[in-house]
Short mmCIF file of C-alpha atoms in Angstrom, two decimals:
data_model
loop_
_atom_site.label_atom_id
_atom_site.label_comp_id
_atom_site.label_asym_id
_atom_site.label_seq_id
_atom_site.Cartn_x
_atom_site.Cartn_y
_atom_site.Cartn_z
CA MET A 24 0.00 0.00 0.00
CA GLN A 25 1.57 3.29 -1.12
CA HIS A 26 0.91 6.34 1.06
CA PHE A 27 2.07 9.95 0.69
CA LEU A 28 2.25 11.25 4.25
CA SER A 29 5.50 13.10 3.61
CA LEU A 30 8.16 13.20 0.95
CA PHE A 31 10.05 10.61 3.00
CA ASP A 32 7.52 8.07 1.66
CA ILE A 33 8.92 8.28 -1.86
CA SER A 34 12.32 8.12 -3.50
CA PRO A 35 13.96 10.92 -5.48
CA GLU A 36 13.24 8.86 -8.63
CA ASP A 37 9.54 8.65 -7.68
CA LEU A 38 9.52 12.40 -7.03
CA LYS A 39 11.01 13.20 -10.43
CA LEU A 40 8.48 10.92 -12.12
CA ILE A 41 5.60 12.64 -10.33
CA LEU A 42 6.91 16.04 -11.46
CA ARG A 43 7.33 14.83 -15.06
CA THR A 44 3.81 13.40 -14.99
CA ALA A 45 2.50 16.71 -13.67
CA GLY A 46 4.19 18.49 -16.56
CA VAL A 47 2.69 16.13 -19.13
CA VAL A 48 -0.89 16.39 -17.84
CA LYS A 49 -0.53 20.17 -17.55
CA GLN A 50 0.58 20.39 -21.19
CA LYS A 51 -2.31 18.19 -22.25
CA LEU A 52 -4.79 20.39 -20.39
CA ALA A 53 -3.39 23.51 -22.07
CA ALA A 54 -3.96 21.80 -25.42
CA GLY A 55 -7.57 21.01 -24.50
CA ASP A 56 -6.90 17.33 -23.82
CA ARG A 57 -8.38 15.90 -20.61
CA PRO A 58 -7.64 12.16 -20.73
CA ASN A 59 -9.83 10.01 -18.50
CA ILE A 60 -6.87 8.46 -16.74
CA LEU A 61 -8.74 7.88 -13.48
CA LYS A 62 -12.20 7.20 -14.90
CA ASN A 63 -14.58 5.68 -12.31
CA GLN A 64 -12.11 6.23 -9.46
CA VAL A 65 -13.12 8.20 -6.37
CA ILE A 66 -11.10 10.06 -3.76
CA ALA A 67 -12.38 11.36 -0.42
CA LEU A 68 -11.25 14.70 1.01
CA LEU A 69 -11.21 14.34 4.79
CA PHE A 70 -10.58 17.81 6.22
CA GLU A 71 -10.24 19.04 9.80
CA LYS A 72 -8.99 22.47 8.66
CA PRO A 73 -10.55 25.00 6.29
CA SER A 74 -9.17 25.12 2.77
CA LEU A 75 -9.38 26.88 -0.57
CA ARG A 76 -6.45 25.71 -2.73
CA THR A 77 -6.11 22.17 -1.36
CA ARG A 78 -9.80 21.34 -1.63
CA VAL A 79 -10.55 22.96 -4.98
CA SER A 80 -7.32 21.84 -6.64
CA PHE A 81 -7.91 18.20 -5.71
CA GLU A 82 -11.60 18.31 -6.66
CA ALA A 83 -10.94 20.02 -10.00
CA GLY A 84 -7.91 17.90 -10.74
CA MET A 85 -9.74 14.65 -10.08
CA ALA A 86 -12.63 15.77 -12.32
CA GLN A 87 -10.20 16.64 -15.13
CA LEU A 88 -8.72 13.15 -14.84
CA GLY A 89 -12.17 11.59 -15.29
CA GLY A 90 -12.69 10.63 -11.65
CA GLU A 91 -14.76 12.01 -8.81
CA SER A 92 -14.21 13.37 -5.31
CA LEU A 93 -16.22 13.51 -2.10
CA PHE A 94 -15.71 16.24 0.50
CA LEU A 95 -15.97 14.89 4.05
CA GLY A 96 -16.29 17.53 6.77
CA SER A 97 -17.00 17.30 10.46
CA ASP A 98 -20.45 15.77 9.84
CA VAL A 99 -18.92 12.36 9.04
CA GLY A 100 -17.82 12.05 12.67
CA TRP A 101 -14.16 11.25 12.07
CA GLY A 102 -12.60 10.50 15.44
CA LYS A 103 -15.87 11.05 17.27
CA ARG A 104 -18.71 8.64 16.48
CA GLU A 105 -16.80 5.41 15.96
CA SER A 106 -13.39 3.85 16.37
CA PRO A 107 -10.63 4.91 13.97
CA SER A 108 -10.35 1.34 12.67
CA ASP A 109 -14.07 1.05 11.89
CA PHE A 110 -14.13 4.44 10.22
CA THR A 111 -11.05 3.83 8.07
CA ASN A 112 -11.76 0.25 7.05
CA VAL A 113 -15.32 1.08 6.01
CA LEU A 114 -14.24 4.18 4.09
CA GLY A 115 -11.64 2.10 2.29
CA GLN A 116 -14.40 0.00 0.72
CA PHE A 117 -15.96 3.09 -0.87
CA VAL A 118 -13.06 5.16 -2.19
CA ASP A 119 -9.74 4.62 -3.96
CA ALA A 120 -7.73 7.12 -1.90
CA VAL A 121 -8.13 9.72 0.84
CA VAL A 122 -6.66 13.21 1.01
CA CYS A 123 -6.45 14.18 4.67
CA ARG A 124 -5.98 17.74 5.94
CA ALA A 125 -5.42 17.29 9.67
CA LYS A 126 -4.39 19.36 12.66
CA GLN A 127 -1.88 16.78 13.85
CA HIS A 128 0.39 14.59 11.75
CA ALA A 129 -0.44 11.62 13.98
CA GLN A 130 -3.94 11.66 12.48
CA VAL A 131 -2.77 10.89 8.95
CA GLU A 132 -0.35 8.30 10.31
CA LEU A 133 -3.25 6.60 12.09
CA LEU A 134 -5.33 6.53 8.91
CA ALA A 135 -2.44 5.05 6.98
CA SER A 136 -1.73 2.41 9.60
CA TYR A 137 -4.79 0.39 8.56
CA ASP A 138 -3.71 0.19 4.90
CA ALA A 139 -7.34 0.43 3.81
CA MET A 140 -6.53 2.79 0.90
CA PRO A 141 -3.72 5.19 -0.05
CA ILE A 142 -3.57 8.26 2.22
CA ILE A 143 -2.34 11.62 0.90
CA ASN A 144 -1.29 14.31 3.34
CA GLY A 145 -3.15 17.49 2.35
CA LEU A 146 -1.48 19.39 5.24
CA THR A 147 -0.51 18.64 8.82
CA ASP A 148 1.38 20.49 11.51
CA LEU A 149 4.56 18.62 10.51
CA CYS A 150 4.69 19.02 6.75
CA HIS A 151 2.87 20.03 3.57
CA PRO A 152 4.26 17.78 0.82
CA CYS A 153 1.67 18.59 -1.86
CA GLN A 154 2.58 22.27 -1.59
CA ALA A 155 6.25 21.45 -2.05
CA LEU A 156 5.47 19.55 -5.27
CA ALA A 157 3.77 22.64 -6.69
CA ASP A 158 6.61 24.88 -5.55
CA VAL A 159 9.32 22.88 -7.32
CA LEU A 160 7.14 22.60 -10.44
CA THR A 161 6.90 26.42 -10.42
CA ILE A 162 10.66 26.83 -10.03
CA GLU A 163 11.25 24.40 -12.89
CA GLU A 164 8.91 26.37 -15.14
CA ALA A 165 10.51 29.68 -14.19
CA PHE A 166 14.11 28.60 -14.83
CA GLY A 167 13.77 25.62 -17.16
CA SER A 168 15.15 23.32 -14.46
CA TYR A 169 15.17 22.97 -10.69
CA ALA A 170 18.66 21.42 -10.65
CA GLY A 171 21.14 23.38 -8.56
CA LYS A 172 18.70 26.17 -7.74
CA HIS A 173 18.84 28.02 -4.41
CA LEU A 174 15.51 28.36 -2.58
CA VAL A 175 15.37 30.75 0.38
CA PHE A 176 12.46 30.66 2.80
CA VAL A 177 12.09 33.87 4.83
CA GLY A 178 9.91 33.28 7.87
CA ASP A 179 8.93 30.56 10.30
CA GLY A 180 10.51 27.10 10.31
CA ASN A 181 7.01 25.65 9.87
CA ASN A 182 5.43 22.73 8.04
CA VAL A 183 5.89 24.40 4.65
CA SER A 184 9.57 25.19 5.17
CA GLN A 185 10.21 21.67 6.46
CA SER A 186 8.76 20.12 3.31
CA LEU A 187 10.79 22.51 1.17
CA ALA A 188 14.01 21.59 2.97
CA LEU A 189 13.32 17.92 2.29
CA ILE A 190 12.35 18.30 -1.36
CA CYS A 191 15.46 20.41 -1.99
CA ALA A 192 17.61 17.67 -0.44
CA MET A 193 15.94 15.08 -2.67
CA LEU A 194 16.54 17.12 -5.84
CA ASP A 195 20.06 18.40 -5.09
CA MET A 196 18.81 21.95 -4.60
CA ARG A 197 20.14 24.35 -1.98
CA PHE A 198 17.78 25.45 0.81
CA THR A 199 18.18 28.31 3.26
CA LEU A 200 15.81 29.22 6.08
CA ALA A 201 16.04 32.85 7.20
CA CYS A 202 14.23 33.12 10.51
CA PRO A 203 14.43 34.82 13.92
CA GLU A 204 16.20 32.88 16.65
CA GLY A 205 13.82 30.41 18.27
CA TYR A 206 11.80 29.80 15.09
CA GLU A 207 14.02 27.24 13.39
CA MET A 208 12.85 23.96 11.86
CA ASP A 209 12.30 20.88 14.02
CA ALA A 210 15.68 19.38 14.95
CA ASP A 211 14.48 15.78 14.58
CA TRP A 212 13.11 16.54 11.11
CA LEU A 213 16.42 18.03 10.01
CA ALA A 214 18.33 15.09 11.47
CA LYS A 215 16.17 12.70 9.48
CA ILE A 216 16.79 14.67 6.28
CA ASN A 217 20.53 14.65 6.83
CA ALA A 218 20.52 10.92 7.62
CA SER A 219 18.59 10.14 4.44
CA TYR A 220 20.42 12.67 2.24
CA PRO A 221 23.95 13.24 3.59
CA ASN A 222 24.77 15.68 0.79
CA ALA A 223 21.80 17.93 1.57
CA GLN A 224 22.59 21.64 1.30
CA ILE A 225 20.47 23.08 4.12
CA GLU A 226 21.35 26.07 6.25
CA THR A 227 19.62 28.35 8.74
CA LEU A 228 20.51 32.04 8.94
CA HIS A 229 19.15 34.86 11.06
CA ASP A 230 19.99 37.65 8.59
CA PRO A 231 17.43 37.75 5.74
CA ALA A 232 19.51 40.06 3.53
CA ALA A 233 22.49 37.71 3.72
CA ALA A 234 20.23 34.71 3.08
CA VAL A 235 18.76 36.03 -0.20
CA LYS A 236 22.07 37.21 -1.66
CA THR A 237 22.30 34.24 -4.05
CA ALA A 238 18.64 33.20 -4.10
CA ASP A 239 16.95 31.93 -7.24
CA ALA A 240 13.58 31.91 -5.45
CA ILE A 241 12.51 33.74 -2.29
CA TYR A 242 9.58 32.19 -0.45
CA THR A 243 7.55 33.42 2.49
CA ASP A 244 4.46 32.39 4.43
CA VAL A 245 2.23 33.86 7.13
CA TRP A 246 3.94 34.56 10.43
CA THR A 247 1.06 33.08 12.42
CA SER A 248 -0.45 29.81 11.18
CA MET A 249 -3.82 28.29 12.07
CA GLY A 250 -3.78 27.23 15.70
CA GLN A 251 -1.17 29.84 16.69
CA GLU A 252 -3.54 32.77 17.08
CA ALA A 253 -2.55 33.28 20.73
CA GLU A 254 1.00 34.03 19.57
CA VAL A 255 0.14 36.69 16.99
CA VAL A 256 1.49 39.70 18.91
CA ALA A 257 4.74 37.97 19.86
CA ARG A 258 5.24 36.69 16.34
CA ARG A 259 4.70 40.11 14.74
CA GLN A 260 7.42 41.47 17.00
CA ALA A 261 9.80 38.58 16.33
CA PHE A 262 9.36 38.60 12.54
CA LYS A 263 9.14 42.34 11.83
CA ALA A 264 12.64 42.38 10.33
CA PHE A 265 11.79 39.41 8.08
CA GLN A 266 9.18 41.03 5.86
CA LEU A 267 9.56 40.27 2.15
CA ASN A 268 9.52 43.83 0.85
CA LYS A 269 11.25 45.78 -1.92
CA THR A 270 14.33 46.39 0.21
CA LEU A 271 14.84 42.67 0.84
CA LEU A 272 14.07 41.78 -2.78
CA ASP A 273 16.69 44.30 -3.93
CA ALA A 274 19.27 42.41 -1.84
CA ALA A 275 18.71 39.35 -4.06
CA PRO A 276 19.70 38.79 -7.70
CA SER A 277 17.43 40.60 -10.15
CA THR A 278 16.45 37.22 -11.60
CA ALA A 279 15.04 35.92 -8.30
CA ARG A 280 11.40 34.80 -8.29
CA VAL A 281 8.96 35.40 -5.42
CA LEU A 282 6.83 32.60 -3.98
CA HIS A 283 4.13 32.38 -1.29
CA CYS A 284 1.87 29.40 -0.53
CA LEU A 285 -1.12 31.65 0.28
CA PRO A 286 -3.26 32.87 1.92
CA ALA A 287 -1.12 35.95 2.56
CA VAL A 288 -1.47 38.68 5.14
CA ARG A 289 -0.60 41.54 2.83
CA GLY A 290 1.44 44.21 4.57
CA GLU A 291 2.71 41.77 7.18
CA GLU A 292 5.01 39.01 5.85
CA ILE A 293 4.91 40.43 2.30
CA THR A 294 4.08 43.80 0.78
CA ASP A 295 1.63 44.49 -2.04
CA GLU A 296 4.50 45.85 -4.13
CA VAL A 297 6.28 42.49 -4.02
CA ILE A 298 3.35 40.07 -4.16
CA ASP A 299 1.94 41.87 -7.21
CA GLY A 300 5.32 42.71 -8.72
CA GLU A 301 7.01 41.52 -11.90
CA GLN A 302 9.16 38.97 -10.03
CA SER A 303 6.17 37.26 -8.42
CA ASP A 304 5.20 33.74 -9.52
CA ILE A 305 2.63 33.37 -6.74
CA VAL A 306 -0.47 33.09 -8.93
CA ARG A 307 1.14 30.46 -11.16
CA GLN A 308 2.40 28.69 -8.03
CA ALA A 309 -1.14 28.47 -6.68
CA GLY A 310 -2.39 27.09 -10.00
CA ASN A 311 0.36 24.49 -9.96
CA ARG A 312 -1.16 22.94 -6.85
CA MET A 313 -3.70 21.30 -9.14
CA HIS A 314 -1.21 20.21 -11.77
CA ALA A 315 1.30 18.80 -9.26
CA GLN A 316 -1.45 16.92 -7.43
CA LYS A 317 -2.75 15.51 -10.70
CA GLY A 318 0.72 14.13 -11.25
CA LEU A 319 0.63 12.61 -7.78
CA LEU A 320 -2.84 11.11 -8.26
CA VAL A 321 -1.88 9.56 -11.59
CA TRP A 322 1.32 8.17 -10.01
CA LEU A 323 -0.70 6.63 -7.18
CA LEU A 324 -3.73 5.39 -9.13
CA GLY A 325 -2.82 5.30 -12.83
CA ARG A 326 0.66 3.83 -13.21
CA ASP A 327 -0.20 2.04 -16.46
CA TRP A 328 -0.90 5.40 -18.14
CA ILE A 329 2.44 6.77 -16.96
CA SER A 330 4.34 3.85 -18.46
CA LYS A 331 2.84 4.67 -21.86
CA HIS A 332 2.88 8.47 -21.86
CA VAL A 333 5.62 9.80 -19.56
CA ARG A 334 9.33 9.50 -20.32
#
């Protein structure tokens, strides 16, 4: 049973194949071709957290592949009305895969432990692997290749930055986190990356201007994520020198691209001038959520098609 709880669940070769598949299905869509690769297959979207991009991109992507999706909110009683084993094993008889957007990573691990159907992590507190797929796809489109590129994340060492550090290690990219002291990535997560990929180029700096000096892409995210609302005042104070604004962008090469996983708090972690500027790839990045996830879905559920259409 193949799950996608984090990028640790796949090999670098699998990752590259998913990205190539995403590129192929994106090109086909642009040409008006929507092959029914996953005809008659159904995925369930099991969400504990609100969503725009994750929900709509998976629903639209599955429809474009000829399949269907079911959105499962709090009314299904996940974790409340019945045991996790009963819930998961019954659901596995109805659907071909589940996309889970959970507050805690342990929740997706529990779902996967029953091997009732493939589980895709749509976001947890630990990592956001689907977002990282879209991010690298965007970098590849911007530069023609992701190989050797330097990605700088300015902000919190959160679930998004942790997935980016891992995907960069898998693809021989360089990753820098620029954050205030005390907001670094999880030490155990970094140790696992370094154990799996000894040649990983990952660094943490506390000077954003120094961090972006050689950046190919500069990435930021909200300073206060869902569930951290009680920390908002402290975080604004801690991160005030880490805003992605024109001054910081000018410290980077003129070819650097700007990324943000959205939603953004405009005027806080990023200014309007930058998010709407000529160097911003944020809209395309958001659109690539669907294309990257289509590549993932085809890799999970339509391998025969890949063997015939993806080199």
